[in-house]
Coordinates of C-alpha atoms in Angstrom, one line a residue:
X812 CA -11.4 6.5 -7.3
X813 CA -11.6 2.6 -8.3
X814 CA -9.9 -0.6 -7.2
X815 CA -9.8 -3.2 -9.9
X816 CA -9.0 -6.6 -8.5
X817 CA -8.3 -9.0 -11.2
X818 CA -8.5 -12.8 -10.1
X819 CA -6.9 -15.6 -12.3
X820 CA -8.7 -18.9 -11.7
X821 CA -7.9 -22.2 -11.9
X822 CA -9.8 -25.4 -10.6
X823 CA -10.8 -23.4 -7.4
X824 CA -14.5 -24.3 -7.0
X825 CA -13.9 -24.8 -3.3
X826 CA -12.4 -21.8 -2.8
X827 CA -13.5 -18.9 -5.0
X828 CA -16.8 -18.0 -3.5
X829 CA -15.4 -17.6 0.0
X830 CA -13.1 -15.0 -1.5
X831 CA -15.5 -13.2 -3.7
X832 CA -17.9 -12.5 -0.6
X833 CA -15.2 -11.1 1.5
X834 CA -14.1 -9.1 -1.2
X835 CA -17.1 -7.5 -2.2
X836 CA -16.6 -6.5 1.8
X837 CA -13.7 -4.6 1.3
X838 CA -14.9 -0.6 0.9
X839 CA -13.8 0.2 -1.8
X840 CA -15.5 1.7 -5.5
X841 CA -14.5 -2.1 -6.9
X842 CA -15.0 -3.2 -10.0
X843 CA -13.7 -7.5 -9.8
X844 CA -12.6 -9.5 -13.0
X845 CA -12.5 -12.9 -12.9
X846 CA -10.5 -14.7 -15.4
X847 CA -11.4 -18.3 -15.5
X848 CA -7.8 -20.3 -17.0
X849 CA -9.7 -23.5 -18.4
X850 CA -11.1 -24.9 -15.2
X851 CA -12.2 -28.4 -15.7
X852 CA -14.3 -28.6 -11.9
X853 CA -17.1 -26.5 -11.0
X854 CA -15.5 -23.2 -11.2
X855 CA -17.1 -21.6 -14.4
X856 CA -20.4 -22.2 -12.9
X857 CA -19.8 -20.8 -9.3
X858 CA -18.5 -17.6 -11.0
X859 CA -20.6 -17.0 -13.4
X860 CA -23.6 -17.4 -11.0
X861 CA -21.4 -15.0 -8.6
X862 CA -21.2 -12.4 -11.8
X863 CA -25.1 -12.1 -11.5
X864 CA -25.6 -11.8 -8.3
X865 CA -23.5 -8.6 -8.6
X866 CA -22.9 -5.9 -11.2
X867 CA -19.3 -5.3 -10.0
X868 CA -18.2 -8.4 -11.2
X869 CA -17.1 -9.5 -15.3
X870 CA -16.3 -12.9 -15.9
X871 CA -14.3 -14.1 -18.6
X872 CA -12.7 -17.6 -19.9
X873 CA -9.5 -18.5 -21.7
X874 CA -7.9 -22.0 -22.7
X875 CA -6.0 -23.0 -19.7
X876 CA -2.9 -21.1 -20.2
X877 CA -1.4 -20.3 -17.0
X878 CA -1.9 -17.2 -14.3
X879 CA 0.5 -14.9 -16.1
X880 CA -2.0 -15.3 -19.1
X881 CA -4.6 -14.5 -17.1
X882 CA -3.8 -11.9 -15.8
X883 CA -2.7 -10.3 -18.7
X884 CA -5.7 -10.6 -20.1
X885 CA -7.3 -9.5 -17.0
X886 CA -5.2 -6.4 -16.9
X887 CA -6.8 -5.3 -20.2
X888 CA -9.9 -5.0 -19.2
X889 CA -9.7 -3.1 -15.9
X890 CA -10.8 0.4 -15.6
X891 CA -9.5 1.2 -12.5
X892 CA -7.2 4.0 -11.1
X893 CA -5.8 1.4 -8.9
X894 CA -5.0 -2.7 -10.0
X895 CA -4.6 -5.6 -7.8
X896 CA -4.2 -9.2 -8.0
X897 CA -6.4 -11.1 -6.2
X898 CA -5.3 -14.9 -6.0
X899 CA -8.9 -17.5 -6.1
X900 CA -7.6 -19.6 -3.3
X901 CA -7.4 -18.3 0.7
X902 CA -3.8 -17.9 0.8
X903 CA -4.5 -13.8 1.1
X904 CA -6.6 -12.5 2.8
X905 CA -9.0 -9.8 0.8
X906 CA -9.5 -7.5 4.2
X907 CA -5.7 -6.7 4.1
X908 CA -5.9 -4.9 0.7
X909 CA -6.9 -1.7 2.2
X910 CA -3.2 -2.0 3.4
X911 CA -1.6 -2.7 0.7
X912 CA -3.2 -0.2 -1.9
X913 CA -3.0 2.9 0.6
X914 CA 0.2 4.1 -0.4
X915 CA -1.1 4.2 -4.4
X916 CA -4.6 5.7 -3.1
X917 CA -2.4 8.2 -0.6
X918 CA 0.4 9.3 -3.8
X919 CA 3.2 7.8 -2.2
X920 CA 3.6 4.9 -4.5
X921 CA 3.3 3.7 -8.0
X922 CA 3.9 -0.1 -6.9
X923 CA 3.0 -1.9 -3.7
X924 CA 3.7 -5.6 -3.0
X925 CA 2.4 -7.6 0.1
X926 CA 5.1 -9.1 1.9
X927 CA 4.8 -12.5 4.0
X928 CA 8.2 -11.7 4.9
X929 CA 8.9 -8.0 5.5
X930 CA 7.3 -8.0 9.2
X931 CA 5.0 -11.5 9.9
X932 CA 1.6 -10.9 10.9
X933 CA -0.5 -14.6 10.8
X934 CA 1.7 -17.4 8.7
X935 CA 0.7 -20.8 7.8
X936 CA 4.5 -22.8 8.6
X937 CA 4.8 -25.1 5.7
X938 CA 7.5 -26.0 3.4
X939 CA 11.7 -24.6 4.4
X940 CA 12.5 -25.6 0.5
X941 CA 10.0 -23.2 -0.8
X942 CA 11.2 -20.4 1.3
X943 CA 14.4 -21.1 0.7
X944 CA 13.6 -20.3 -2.7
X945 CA 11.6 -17.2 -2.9
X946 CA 14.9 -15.9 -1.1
X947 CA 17.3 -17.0 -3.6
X948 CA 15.0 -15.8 -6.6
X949 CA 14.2 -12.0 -4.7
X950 CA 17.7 -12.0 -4.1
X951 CA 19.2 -12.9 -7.5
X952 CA 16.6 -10.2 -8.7
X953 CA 17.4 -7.5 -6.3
X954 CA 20.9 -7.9 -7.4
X955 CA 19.8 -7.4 -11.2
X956 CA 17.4 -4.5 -10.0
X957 CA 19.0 -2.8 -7.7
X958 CA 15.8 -2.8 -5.7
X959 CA 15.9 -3.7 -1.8
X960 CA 12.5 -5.9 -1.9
X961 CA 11.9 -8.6 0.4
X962 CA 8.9 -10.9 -1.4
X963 CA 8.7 -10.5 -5.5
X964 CA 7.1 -13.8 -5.1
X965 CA 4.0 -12.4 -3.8
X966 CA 0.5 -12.6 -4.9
X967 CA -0.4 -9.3 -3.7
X968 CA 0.9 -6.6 -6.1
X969 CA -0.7 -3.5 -6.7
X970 CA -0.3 -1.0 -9.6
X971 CA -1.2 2.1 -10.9
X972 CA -3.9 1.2 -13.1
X973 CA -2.0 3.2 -16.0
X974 CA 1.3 1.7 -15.6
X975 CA -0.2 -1.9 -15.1
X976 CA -2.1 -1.6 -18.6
X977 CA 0.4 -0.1 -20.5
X978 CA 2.6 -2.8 -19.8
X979 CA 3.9 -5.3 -22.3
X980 CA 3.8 -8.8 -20.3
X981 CA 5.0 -11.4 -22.7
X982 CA 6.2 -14.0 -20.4
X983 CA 4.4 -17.7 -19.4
X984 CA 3.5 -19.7 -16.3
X985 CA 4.0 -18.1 -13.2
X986 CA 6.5 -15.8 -14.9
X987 CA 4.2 -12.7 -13.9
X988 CA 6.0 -11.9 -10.8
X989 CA 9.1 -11.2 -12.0
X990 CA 8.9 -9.7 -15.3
X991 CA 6.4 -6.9 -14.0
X992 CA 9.3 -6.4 -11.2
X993 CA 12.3 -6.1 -13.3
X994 CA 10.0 -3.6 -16.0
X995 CA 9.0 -1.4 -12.7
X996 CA 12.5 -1.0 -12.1
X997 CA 13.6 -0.2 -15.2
X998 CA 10.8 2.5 -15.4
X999 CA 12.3 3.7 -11.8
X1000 CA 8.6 3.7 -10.0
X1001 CA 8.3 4.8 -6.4
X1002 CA 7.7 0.9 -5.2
X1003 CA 6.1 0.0 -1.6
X1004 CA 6.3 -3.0 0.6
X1005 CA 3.6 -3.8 3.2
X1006 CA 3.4 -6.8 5.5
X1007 CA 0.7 -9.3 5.1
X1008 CA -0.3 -12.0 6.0
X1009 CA 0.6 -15.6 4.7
X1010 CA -2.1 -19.1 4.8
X1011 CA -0.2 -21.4 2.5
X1012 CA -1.6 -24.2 0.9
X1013 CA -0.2 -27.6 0.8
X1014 CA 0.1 -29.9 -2.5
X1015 CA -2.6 -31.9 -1.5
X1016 CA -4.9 -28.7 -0.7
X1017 CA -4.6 -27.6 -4.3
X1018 CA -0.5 -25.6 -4.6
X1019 CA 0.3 -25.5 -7.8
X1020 CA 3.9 -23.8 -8.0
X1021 CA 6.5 -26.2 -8.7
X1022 CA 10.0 -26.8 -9.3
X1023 CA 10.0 -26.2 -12.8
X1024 CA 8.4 -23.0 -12.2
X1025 CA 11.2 -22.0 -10.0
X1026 CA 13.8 -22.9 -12.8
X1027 CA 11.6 -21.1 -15.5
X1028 CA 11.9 -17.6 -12.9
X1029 CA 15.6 -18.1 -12.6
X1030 CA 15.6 -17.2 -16.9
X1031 CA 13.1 -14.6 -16.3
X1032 CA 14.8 -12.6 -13.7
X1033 CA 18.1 -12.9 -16.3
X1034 CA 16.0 -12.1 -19.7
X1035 CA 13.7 -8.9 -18.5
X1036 CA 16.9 -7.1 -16.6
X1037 CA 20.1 -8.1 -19.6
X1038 CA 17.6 -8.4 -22.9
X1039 CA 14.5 -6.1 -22.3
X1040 CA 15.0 -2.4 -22.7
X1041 CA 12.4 0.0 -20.9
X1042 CA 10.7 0.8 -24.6
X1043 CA 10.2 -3.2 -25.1
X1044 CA 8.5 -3.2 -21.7
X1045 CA 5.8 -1.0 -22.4
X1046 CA 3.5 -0.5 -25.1
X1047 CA 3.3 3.5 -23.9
X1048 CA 5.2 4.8 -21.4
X1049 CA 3.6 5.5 -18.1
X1050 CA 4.4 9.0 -16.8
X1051 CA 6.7 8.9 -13.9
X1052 CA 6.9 12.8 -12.9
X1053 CA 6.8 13.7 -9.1
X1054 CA 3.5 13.1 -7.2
X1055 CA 1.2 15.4 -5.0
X1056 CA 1.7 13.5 -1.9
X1057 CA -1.7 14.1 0.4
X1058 CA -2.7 12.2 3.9
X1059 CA -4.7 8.9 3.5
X1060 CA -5.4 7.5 6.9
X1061 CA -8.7 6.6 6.5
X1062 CA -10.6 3.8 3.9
X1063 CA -12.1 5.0 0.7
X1064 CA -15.7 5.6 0.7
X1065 CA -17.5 2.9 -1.3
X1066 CA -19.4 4.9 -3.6
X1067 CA -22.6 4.6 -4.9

């Protein structure tokens, strides 16, 4: 079976290098896509020389448009059973994905999303505003969703590969995380938290969320649950039958 990790990047020529080579550790049948958004520093260079050093990853570049473009895009092109996103900067560590993807790889989920807050493992203490509002906005979803999840914010999510590509994502920005949480409600998937864990950036290292963003996700959360139906979120709909659940304790083999 294959992973997919799809990474949007932007301006992250400090960064992106470091989290390539400790993905590429991970042991997993990968296959990495790198979507560059319109970087204006070194990162289209860095990446592309990364892309032929090694034939698992595909490099492609876009306008700058935003992450949820990017990813949408990147979505396209994977191949894999399993999809994850893969953030450029060291916010996430790439050694935790084995967590996060086991219950896909193991036929328990459909869904998985890393929390920072579900149980803390290592967290970077930064700003009491931002948390304050990644509650409010997973609460005011959970509330439209009926779904008991502690972090839609988060950069880890993990799909089915099938469910992930056949997914209509039509929103802007950062918009991402809660439109593909309000359509994987609607299609009722078996969705997974796990704890990760959490090495925030300041402003100044290079954050780019902001307050319009938040008020942008407040629309999002009310437009995908009132005025999107289940056929307008996906160009085919994913089957959803019962899985053969099996054990999965160990990691994947990486295969040749």
């Amino acid at each position: 079976m294959t992973l997919s990790v799809v990474m949007p990047a932007y301006n992250e020529e400090s960064t992106v290098a470091t989290v390539v080579h400790r993905l590429l550790e991970i042991p997993f049948n990968l296959e990495v896509i790198i979507v560059n958004d319109g970087s204006t520093d070194g990162t289209r260079q860095v990446i592309e020389g990364l892309a032929k050093e090694d034939s698992r990853i595909r490099v492609v570049h876009q306008e700058n448009s935003g992450k949820t473009a990017a990813l949408r895009k990147g979505f396209a092109l994977t191949t894999g059973d399993v999809v994850i996103v893969q953030d450029a900067d060291l916010e996430y560590d790439p050694a935790e994905i084995i967590h996060v993807v086991r219950p896909i790889f193991g036929g328990q989920a459909d869904v998985v999303y890393g929390s920072r807050f579900l149980v803390r493992r290592e967290a970077r203490v930064l700003y009491f505003y931002h948390y304050i509002a990644n509650r409010f906005l997973t609460v005011l979803s959970n509330i439209l969703t009926n779904l008991n999840m502690t972090d839609v914010e988060t950069g880890y999510k993990a799909f089915r590969g099938d469910i992930i590509r056949k997914m209509n994502i039509v929103s802007s920005g950062f918009g991402v995380e809660i439109e593909v949480t309000a359509k994987i409600a609607k299609l009722k998937a078996a969705i997974y938290e796990v704890p990760i864990s959490y090495y925030g950036r300041t402003y100044d290292e290079g954050k780019k969320i902001g307050l319009t963003d938040g008020m942008l996700a407040i629309w999002y959360i009310i437009r995908f649950n009132f005025f999107c139906s289940l056929q307008q979120s996906f160009k085919q709909m994913p089957e959803t039958a019962p899985r053969e659940q099996h054990e999965y304790s160990g990691r994947p083999a990486r295969h040749s």
